[in-house]
Coordinates of C-alpha atoms in Angstrom, one line a residue:
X14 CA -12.2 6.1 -21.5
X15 CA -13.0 9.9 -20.2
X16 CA -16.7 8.8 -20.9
X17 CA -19.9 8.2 -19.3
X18 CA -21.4 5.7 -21.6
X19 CA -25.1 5.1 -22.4
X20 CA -26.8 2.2 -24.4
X21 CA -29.7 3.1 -26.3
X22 CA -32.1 0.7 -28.8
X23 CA -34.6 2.0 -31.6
X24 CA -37.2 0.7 -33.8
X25 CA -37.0 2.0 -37.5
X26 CA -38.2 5.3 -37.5
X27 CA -38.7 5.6 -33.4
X28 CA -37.3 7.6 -31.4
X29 CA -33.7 6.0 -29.1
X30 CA -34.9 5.0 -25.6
X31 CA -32.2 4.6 -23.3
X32 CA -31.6 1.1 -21.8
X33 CA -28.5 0.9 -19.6
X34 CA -26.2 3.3 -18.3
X35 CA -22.4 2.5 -17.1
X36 CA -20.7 4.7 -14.7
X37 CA -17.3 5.7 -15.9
X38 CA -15.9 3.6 -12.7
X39 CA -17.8 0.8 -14.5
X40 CA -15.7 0.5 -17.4
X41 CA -14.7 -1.7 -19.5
X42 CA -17.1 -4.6 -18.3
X43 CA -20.2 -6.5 -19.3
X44 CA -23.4 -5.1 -18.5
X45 CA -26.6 -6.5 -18.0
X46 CA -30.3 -5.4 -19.0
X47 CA -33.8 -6.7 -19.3
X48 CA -34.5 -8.0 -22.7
X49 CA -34.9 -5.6 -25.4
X50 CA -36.4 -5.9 -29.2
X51 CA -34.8 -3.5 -31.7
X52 CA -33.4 -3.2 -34.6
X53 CA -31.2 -0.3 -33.7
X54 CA -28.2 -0.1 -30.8
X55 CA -26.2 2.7 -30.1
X56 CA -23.6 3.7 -27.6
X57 CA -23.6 7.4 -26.6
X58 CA -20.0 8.4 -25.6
X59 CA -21.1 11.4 -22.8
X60 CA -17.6 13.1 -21.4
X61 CA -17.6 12.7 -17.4
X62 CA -17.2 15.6 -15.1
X63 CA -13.9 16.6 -14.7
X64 CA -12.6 17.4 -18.4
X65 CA -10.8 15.4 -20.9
X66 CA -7.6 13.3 -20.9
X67 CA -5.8 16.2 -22.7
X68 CA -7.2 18.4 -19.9
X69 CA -6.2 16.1 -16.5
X70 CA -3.7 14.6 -17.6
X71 CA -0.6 17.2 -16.7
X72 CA -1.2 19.7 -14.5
X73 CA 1.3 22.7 -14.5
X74 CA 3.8 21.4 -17.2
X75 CA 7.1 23.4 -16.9
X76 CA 7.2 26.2 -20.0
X77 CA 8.4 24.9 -23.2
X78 CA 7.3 20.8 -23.0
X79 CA 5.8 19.4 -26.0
X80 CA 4.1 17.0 -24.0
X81 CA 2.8 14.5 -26.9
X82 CA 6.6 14.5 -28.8
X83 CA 7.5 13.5 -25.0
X84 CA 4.9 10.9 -24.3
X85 CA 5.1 9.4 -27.8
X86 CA 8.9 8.6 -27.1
X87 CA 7.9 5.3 -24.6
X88 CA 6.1 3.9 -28.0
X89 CA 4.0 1.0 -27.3
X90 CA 3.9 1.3 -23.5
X91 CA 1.8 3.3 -21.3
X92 CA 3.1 6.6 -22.7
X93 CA 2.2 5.9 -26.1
X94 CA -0.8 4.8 -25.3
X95 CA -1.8 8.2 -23.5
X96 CA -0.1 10.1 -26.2
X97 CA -2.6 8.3 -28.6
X98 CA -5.7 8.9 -26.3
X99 CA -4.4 12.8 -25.5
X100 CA -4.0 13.5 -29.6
X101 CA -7.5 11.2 -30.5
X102 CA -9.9 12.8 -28.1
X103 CA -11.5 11.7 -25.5
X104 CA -12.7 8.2 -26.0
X105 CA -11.2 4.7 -26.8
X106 CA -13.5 2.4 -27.5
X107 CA -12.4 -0.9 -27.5
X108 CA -15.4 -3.4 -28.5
X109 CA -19.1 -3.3 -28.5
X110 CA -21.3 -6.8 -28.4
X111 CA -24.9 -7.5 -27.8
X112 CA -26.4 -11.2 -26.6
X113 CA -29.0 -12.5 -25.0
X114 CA -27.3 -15.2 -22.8
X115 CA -27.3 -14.3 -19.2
X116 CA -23.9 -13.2 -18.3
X117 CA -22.1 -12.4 -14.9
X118 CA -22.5 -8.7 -14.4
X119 CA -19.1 -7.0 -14.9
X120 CA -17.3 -10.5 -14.6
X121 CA -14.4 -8.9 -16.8
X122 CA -13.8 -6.6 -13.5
X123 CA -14.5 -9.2 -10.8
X124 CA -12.4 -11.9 -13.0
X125 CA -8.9 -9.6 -13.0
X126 CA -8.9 -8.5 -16.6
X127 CA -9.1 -5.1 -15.5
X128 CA -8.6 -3.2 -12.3
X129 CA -11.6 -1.1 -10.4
X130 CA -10.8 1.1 -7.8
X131 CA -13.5 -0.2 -5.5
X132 CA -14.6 -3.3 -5.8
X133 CA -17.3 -3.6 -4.0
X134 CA -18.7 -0.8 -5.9
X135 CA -19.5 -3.5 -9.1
X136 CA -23.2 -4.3 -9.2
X137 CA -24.5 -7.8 -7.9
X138 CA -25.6 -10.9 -10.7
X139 CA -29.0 -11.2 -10.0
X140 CA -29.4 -14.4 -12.6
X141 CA -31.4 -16.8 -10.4
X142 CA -31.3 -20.9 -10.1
X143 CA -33.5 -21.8 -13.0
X144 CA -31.7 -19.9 -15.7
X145 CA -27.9 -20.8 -15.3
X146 CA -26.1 -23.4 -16.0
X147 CA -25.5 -25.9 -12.6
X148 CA -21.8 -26.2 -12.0
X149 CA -22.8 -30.2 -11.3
X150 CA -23.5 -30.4 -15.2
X151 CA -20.3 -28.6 -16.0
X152 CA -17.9 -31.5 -17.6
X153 CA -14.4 -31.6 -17.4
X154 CA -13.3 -32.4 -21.1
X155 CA -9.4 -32.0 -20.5
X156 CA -8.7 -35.7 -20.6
X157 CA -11.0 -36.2 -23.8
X158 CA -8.4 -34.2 -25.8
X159 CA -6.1 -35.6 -28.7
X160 CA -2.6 -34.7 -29.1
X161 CA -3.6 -32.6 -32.2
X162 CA -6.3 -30.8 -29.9
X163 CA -9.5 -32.4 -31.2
X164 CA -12.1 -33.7 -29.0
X165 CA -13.0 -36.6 -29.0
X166 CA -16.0 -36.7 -26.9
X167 CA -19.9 -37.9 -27.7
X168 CA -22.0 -35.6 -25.5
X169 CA -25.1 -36.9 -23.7
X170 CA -28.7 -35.9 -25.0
X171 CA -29.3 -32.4 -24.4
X172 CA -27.9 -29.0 -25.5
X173 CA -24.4 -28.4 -24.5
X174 CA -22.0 -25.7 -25.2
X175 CA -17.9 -26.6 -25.7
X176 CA -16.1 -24.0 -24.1
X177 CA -12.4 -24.5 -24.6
X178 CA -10.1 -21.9 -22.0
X179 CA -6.5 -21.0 -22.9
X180 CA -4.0 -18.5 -21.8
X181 CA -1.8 -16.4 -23.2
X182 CA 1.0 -14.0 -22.0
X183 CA -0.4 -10.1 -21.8
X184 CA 2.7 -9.0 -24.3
X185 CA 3.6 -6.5 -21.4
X186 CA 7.6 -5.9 -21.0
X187 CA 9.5 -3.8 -18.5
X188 CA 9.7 0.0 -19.5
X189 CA 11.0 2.6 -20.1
X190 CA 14.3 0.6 -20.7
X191 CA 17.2 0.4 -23.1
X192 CA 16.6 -2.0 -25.6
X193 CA 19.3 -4.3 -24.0
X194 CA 17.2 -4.5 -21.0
X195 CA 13.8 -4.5 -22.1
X196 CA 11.8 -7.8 -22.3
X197 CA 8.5 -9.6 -21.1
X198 CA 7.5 -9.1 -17.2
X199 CA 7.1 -12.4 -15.2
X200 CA 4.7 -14.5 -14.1
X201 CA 4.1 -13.0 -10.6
X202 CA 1.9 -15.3 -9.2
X203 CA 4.7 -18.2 -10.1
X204 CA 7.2 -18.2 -7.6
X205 CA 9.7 -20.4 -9.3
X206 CA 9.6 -18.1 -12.2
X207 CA 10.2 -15.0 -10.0
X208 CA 13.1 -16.9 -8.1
X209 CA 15.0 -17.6 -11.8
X210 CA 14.3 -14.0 -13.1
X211 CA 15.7 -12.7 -9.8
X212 CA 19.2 -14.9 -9.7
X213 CA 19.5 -14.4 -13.7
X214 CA 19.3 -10.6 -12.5
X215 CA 21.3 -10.1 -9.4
X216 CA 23.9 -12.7 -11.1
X217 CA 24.6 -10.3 -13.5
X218 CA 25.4 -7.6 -11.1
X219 CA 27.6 -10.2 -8.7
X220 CA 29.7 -11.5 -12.3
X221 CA 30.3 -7.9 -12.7
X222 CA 31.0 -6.7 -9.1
X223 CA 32.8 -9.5 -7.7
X224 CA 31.2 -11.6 -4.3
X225 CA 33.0 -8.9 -1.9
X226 CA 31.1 -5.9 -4.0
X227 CA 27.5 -7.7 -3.1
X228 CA 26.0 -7.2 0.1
X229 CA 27.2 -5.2 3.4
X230 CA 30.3 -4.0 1.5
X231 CA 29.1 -3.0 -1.7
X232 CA 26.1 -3.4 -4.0
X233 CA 23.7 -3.2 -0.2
X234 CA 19.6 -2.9 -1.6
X235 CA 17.0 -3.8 -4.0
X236 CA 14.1 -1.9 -4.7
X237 CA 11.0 -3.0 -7.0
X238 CA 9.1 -0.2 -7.9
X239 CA 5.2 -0.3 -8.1
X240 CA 3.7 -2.5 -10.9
X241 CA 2.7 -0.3 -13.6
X242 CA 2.1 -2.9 -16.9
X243 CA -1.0 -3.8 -15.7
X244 CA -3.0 -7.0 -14.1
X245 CA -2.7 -10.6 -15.0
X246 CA -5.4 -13.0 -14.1
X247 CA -3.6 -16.7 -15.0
X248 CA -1.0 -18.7 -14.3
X249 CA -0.2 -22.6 -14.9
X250 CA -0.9 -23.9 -11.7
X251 CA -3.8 -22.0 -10.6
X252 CA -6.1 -24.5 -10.4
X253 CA -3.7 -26.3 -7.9
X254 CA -3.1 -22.7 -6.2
X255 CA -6.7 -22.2 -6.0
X256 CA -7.6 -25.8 -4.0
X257 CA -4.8 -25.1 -2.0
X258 CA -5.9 -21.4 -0.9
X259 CA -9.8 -22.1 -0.9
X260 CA -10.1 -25.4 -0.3
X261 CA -12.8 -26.6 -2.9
X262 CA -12.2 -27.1 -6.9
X263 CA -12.2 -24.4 -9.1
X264 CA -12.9 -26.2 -12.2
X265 CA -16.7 -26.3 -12.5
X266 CA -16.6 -22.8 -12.1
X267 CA -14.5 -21.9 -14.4
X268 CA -16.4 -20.8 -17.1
X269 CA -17.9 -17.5 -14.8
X270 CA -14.2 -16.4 -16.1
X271 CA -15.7 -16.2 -19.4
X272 CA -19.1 -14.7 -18.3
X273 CA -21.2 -17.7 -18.1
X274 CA -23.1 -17.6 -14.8
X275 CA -22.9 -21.0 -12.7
X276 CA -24.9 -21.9 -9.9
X277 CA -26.9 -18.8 -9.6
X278 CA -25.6 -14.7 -9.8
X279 CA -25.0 -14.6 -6.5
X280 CA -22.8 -17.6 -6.3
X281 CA -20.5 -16.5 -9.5
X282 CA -20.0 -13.5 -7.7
X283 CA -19.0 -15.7 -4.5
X284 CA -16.4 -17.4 -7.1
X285 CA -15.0 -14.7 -8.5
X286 CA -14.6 -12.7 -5.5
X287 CA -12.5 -16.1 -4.6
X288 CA -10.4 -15.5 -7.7
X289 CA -9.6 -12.8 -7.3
X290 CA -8.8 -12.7 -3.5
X291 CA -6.5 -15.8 -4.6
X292 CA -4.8 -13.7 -7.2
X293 CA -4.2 -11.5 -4.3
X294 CA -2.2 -13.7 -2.2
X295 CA -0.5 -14.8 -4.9
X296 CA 1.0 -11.7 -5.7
X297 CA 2.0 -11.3 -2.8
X298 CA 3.9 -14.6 -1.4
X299 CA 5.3 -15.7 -4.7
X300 CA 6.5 -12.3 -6.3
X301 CA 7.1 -10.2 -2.9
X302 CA 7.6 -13.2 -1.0
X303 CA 10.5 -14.6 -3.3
X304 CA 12.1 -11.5 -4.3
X305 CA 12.2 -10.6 -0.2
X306 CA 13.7 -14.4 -0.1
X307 CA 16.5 -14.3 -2.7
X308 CA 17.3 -10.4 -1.7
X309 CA 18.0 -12.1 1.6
X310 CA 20.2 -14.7 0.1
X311 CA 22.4 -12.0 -1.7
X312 CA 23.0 -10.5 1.4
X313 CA 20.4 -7.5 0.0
X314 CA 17.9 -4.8 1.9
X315 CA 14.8 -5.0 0.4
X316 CA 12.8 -1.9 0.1
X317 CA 9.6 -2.9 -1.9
X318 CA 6.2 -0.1 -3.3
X319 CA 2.9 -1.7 -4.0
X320 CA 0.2 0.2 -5.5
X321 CA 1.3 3.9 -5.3
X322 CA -1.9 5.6 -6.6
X323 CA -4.0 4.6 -10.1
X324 CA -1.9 1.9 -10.7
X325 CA -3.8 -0.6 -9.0
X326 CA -2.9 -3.9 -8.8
X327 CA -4.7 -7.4 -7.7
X328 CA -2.9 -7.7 -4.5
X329 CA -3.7 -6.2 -0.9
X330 CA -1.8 -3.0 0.3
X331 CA -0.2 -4.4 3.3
X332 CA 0.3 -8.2 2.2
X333 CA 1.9 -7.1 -0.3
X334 CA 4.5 -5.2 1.3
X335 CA 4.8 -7.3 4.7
X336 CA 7.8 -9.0 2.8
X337 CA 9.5 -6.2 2.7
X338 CA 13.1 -4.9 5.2
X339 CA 11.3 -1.1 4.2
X340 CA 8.1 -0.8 3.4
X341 CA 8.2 2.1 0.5
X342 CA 5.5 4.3 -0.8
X343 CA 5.8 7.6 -3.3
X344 CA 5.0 11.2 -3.2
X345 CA 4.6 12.9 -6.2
X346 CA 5.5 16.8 -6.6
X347 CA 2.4 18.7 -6.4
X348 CA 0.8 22.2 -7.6
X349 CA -2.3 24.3 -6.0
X350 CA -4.0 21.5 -6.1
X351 CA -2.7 19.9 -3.4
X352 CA -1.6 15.9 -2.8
X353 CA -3.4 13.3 -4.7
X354 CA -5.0 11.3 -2.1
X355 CA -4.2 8.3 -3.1
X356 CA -0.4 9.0 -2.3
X357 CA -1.1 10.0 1.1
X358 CA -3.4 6.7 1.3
X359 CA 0.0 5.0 0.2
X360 CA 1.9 6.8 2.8
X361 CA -0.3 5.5 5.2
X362 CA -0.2 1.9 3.8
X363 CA 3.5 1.5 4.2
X364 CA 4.0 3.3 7.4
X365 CA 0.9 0.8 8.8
X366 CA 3.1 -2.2 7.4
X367 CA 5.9 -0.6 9.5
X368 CA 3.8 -0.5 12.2
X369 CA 2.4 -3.5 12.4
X370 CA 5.3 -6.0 11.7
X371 CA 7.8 -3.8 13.6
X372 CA 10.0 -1.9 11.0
X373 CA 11.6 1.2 11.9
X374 CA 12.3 2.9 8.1
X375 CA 9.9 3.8 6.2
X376 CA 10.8 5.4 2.8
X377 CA 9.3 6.8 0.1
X378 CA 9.8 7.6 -3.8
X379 CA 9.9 11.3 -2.9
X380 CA 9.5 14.5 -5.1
X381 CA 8.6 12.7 -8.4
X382 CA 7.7 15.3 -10.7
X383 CA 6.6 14.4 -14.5
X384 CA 7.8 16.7 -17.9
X385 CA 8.5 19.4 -15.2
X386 CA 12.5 19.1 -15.6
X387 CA 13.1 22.4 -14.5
X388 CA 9.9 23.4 -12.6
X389 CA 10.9 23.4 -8.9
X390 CA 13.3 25.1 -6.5
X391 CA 13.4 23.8 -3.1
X392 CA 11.0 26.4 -2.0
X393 CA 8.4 24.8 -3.8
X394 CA 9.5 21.0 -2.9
X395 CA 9.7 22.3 1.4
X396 CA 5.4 21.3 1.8
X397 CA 5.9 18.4 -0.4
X398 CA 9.2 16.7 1.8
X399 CA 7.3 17.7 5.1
X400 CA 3.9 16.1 4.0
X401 CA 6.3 12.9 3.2
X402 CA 7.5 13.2 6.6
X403 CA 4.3 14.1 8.8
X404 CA 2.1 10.8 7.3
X405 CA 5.3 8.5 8.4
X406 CA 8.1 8.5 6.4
X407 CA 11.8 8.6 7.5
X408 CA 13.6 7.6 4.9
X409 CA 12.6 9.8 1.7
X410 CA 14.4 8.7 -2.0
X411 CA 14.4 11.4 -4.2
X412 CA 13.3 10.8 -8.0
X413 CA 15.6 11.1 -9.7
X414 CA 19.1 11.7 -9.2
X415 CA 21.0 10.5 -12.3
X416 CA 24.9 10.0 -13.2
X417 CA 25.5 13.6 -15.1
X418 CA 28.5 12.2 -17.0
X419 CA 27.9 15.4 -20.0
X420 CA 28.3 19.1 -20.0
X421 CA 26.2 19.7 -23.0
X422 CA 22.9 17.9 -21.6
X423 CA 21.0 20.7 -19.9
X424 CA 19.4 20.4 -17.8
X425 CA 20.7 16.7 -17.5
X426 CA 20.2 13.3 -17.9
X427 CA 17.1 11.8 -15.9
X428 CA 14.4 8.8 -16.8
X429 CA 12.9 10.2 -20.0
X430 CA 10.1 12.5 -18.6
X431 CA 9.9 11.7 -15.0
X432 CA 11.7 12.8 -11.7
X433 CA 12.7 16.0 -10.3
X434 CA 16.3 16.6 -11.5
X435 CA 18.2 16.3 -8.4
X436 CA 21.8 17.0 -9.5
X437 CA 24.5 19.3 -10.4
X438 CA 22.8 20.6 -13.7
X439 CA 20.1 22.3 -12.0
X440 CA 20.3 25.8 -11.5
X441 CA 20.4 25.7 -8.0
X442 CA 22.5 22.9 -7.6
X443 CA 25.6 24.8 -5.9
X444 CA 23.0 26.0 -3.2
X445 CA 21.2 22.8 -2.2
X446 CA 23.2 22.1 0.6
X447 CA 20.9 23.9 2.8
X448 CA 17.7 21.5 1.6
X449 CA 20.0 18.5 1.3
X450 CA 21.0 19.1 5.2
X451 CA 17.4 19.5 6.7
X452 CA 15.9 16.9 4.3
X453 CA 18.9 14.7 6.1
X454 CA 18.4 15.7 9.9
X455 CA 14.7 15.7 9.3
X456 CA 15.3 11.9 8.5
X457 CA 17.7 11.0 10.8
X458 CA 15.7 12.5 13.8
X459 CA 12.4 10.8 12.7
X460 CA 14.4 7.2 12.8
X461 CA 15.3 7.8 16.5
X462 CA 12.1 6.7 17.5
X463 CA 9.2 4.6 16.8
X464 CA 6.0 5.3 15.0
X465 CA 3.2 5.6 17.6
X466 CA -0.4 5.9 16.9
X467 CA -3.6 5.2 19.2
X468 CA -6.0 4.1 16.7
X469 CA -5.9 1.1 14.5
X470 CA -8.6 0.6 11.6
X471 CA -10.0 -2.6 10.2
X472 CA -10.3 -2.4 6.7
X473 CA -11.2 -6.0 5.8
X474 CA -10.0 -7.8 2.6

């Protein structure tokens, strides 16, 4: 939502008196005021500084790009979802409830349903002792189920509440991808699962390559890309994860994932900050850890991205990528208005991985450009490859460079809207060797050496 939102109550006939604003880094969550009588709500959609979606979303689009008729094509992924914001305005308003239970301020944020891109930035739950529910009178009913799912269970005198948690997959699938290849993404935080998607993968590749064609000889690297579908916030054996990483039982506390404060604010915030710092390790030893693991055992250099820039994930920058042979990062192709900071800030994160667990290479997804097919000689890429290379890369990977098996397909075949066509349909394809050959030395002198820097920065969890 390009929105800063305000919530506002009236009497009938009085005039709306604001009661709660939410900063735009605020949303979506649950937010929490002093108790209010009115018979009127409303919600007052107020566009943030900065301009719409329609207006931030491409910068500098190459002459000639219907940009909606573009987006629109990935359908129910990401595209279509900003080709739906970019044609409806705007705002997308999802759901609006009022109650008067105390809740966990923002819990959907602290619990992993969404992503914030500073956590600590969420305000505190300031619900004291007296008014929340103790997590010693929180009963396990699990065993009390029957195999049709009733309960069979005759609470003790008092008022109780039956909360019942489930799961259920996101629905988010790998894209953009031929309809061959396209299904749901893994369980990342399951390592098992990770390991049988991986072999069912790379076993494709080996039945088609032969075992000589896999490894030092042939097929030689793996690269996973940054996670762009999104967080998860479950898996089966959480529970059992969680002991194992925190070293107390999650299950009274368990219902703060719903909102329900336990214990007091401050300790549902303590939980959830748990949670989610257990997601976090998660991420990164059972999907990093066991792709980096069977890579190995296919004889396969892993180069592995994290978080690139607004794609935030759960996981931690540098745990993440520790797994990896290369650390990666990206650099996107950029305009007047300089570098996005965050790639630089993802520069720096995989070139600090190199640094601290003793890599060499670094590389990068370099010169990504976005519905801007024919936008860019290498006159306007030279500050973009040597801002790659001064923040600590030495091993840049152009986006894209594509098989070009047609004539007819100007100007060429690339992956739908994104990458910089790097190949021999561009119009200065039969002069690139020029920018090919310094791109090449420049790499090949920057891996001679080792990265050195005299200052190293804590930057906590």
């Amino acid at each position: 939502m390009t929105a800063a939102p305000s919530l506002e109550a009236s009497d009938d006939g009085g005039q709306w008196r604001p009661i709660a604003d939410v900063p735009i880094s605020e949303v979506p969550s649950t937010v929490t005021f002093p108790a209010v009588t009115a018979s009127r709500f409303r919600v007052l959609l107020n566009p943030a500084s900065g301009g719409s979606i329609r207006d931030n979303l491409f910068v500098g689009l190459a002459p000639g790009v219907d940009a909606l008729s573009m987006m629109s094509a990935f359908g129910e992924g990401a595209g279509g979802s900003l080709a739906s914001a970019m044609q409806g305005g705007d705002f997308l308003l999802a759901e609006l409830a009022l109650g008067s239970e105390p809740q966990v301020e923002q819990f959907e944020l602290k619990a992993g349903y969404s992503v914030t891109g500073d956590y600590y930035a969420l305000r505190s739950s300031d619900t004291p002792r007296h008014q929340a529910t103790q997590p010693g009178d929180v009963v396990n009913l699990s065993d009390r189920m029957t195999q049709d799912g009733k309960l069979d269970w005759t609470p003790p005198p008092g008022r109780w509440k039956v909360l019942r948690l489930g799961y259920s997959l996101t629905g988010k699938s790998n894209h953009p991808a031929p309809p061959e290849a396209t299904g749901l993404e893994v369980d990342k935080f399951d390592g098992d699962a990770v390991r049988r998607y991986m072999e069912t993968y790379l076993d494709k590749y080996r039945d088609a390559t032969g075992d000589d064609l896999m490894g030092e000889s042939g097929l030689q690297a793996l690269l996973t890309d940054s996670i762009e579908v999104g967080p998860a916030n479950w898996t089966p054996a959480i529970v059992e994860q969680f002991r194992r990483l925190r070293g107390y039982d999650p299950v009274p506390w368990l219902p703060i994932l719903t909102g329900a404060v336990i214990g007091s604010g401050a300790q549902s915030d303590a939980f959830l900050y748990d949670y989610r710092l257990s997601l976090g390790q998660l991420i990164a030893s059972e999907h990093y850890g066991t792709i980096a693991e069977v890579a190995q055992e296919y004889g396969l250099t892993y180069y592995s991205e994290a978080v690139e820039t607004i794609r935030t994930t759960l996981g931690d920058d540098m745990a993440m990528r520790s797994h990896a042979d290369i650390p990666m990062a990206a650099m996107w192709t950029y305009g007047e208005r300089g570098p996005t900071p965050g790639y630089i800030l993802d520069i720096k994160g995989a070139a600090s991985v190199a640094n601290v667990y003793g890599q060499n290479l670094v590389a990068a997804e370099s010169l990504t450009s976005v519905l801007q097919p024919w936008n860019a000689a290498p006159a306007d890429l030279r500050p973009v490859i040597d801002l790659i290379f001064a923040y600590g890369v030495n091993r840049p990977v152009i986006h894209t460079s594509a098989h070009q098996p047609a004539d007819d397909k100007f100007p060429g075949l690339a992956l739908l809207i994104f990458g910089q066509y790097f190949n021999r349909h561009e119009t200065w394809a039969e002069m690139a060797k020029p920018w090919v050959d310094y791109m090449t030395r420049s790499s090949f002198l920057l891996q001679q050496g080792r990265g050195y820097a005299d200052v190293a920065y804590i930057y906590g969890e």
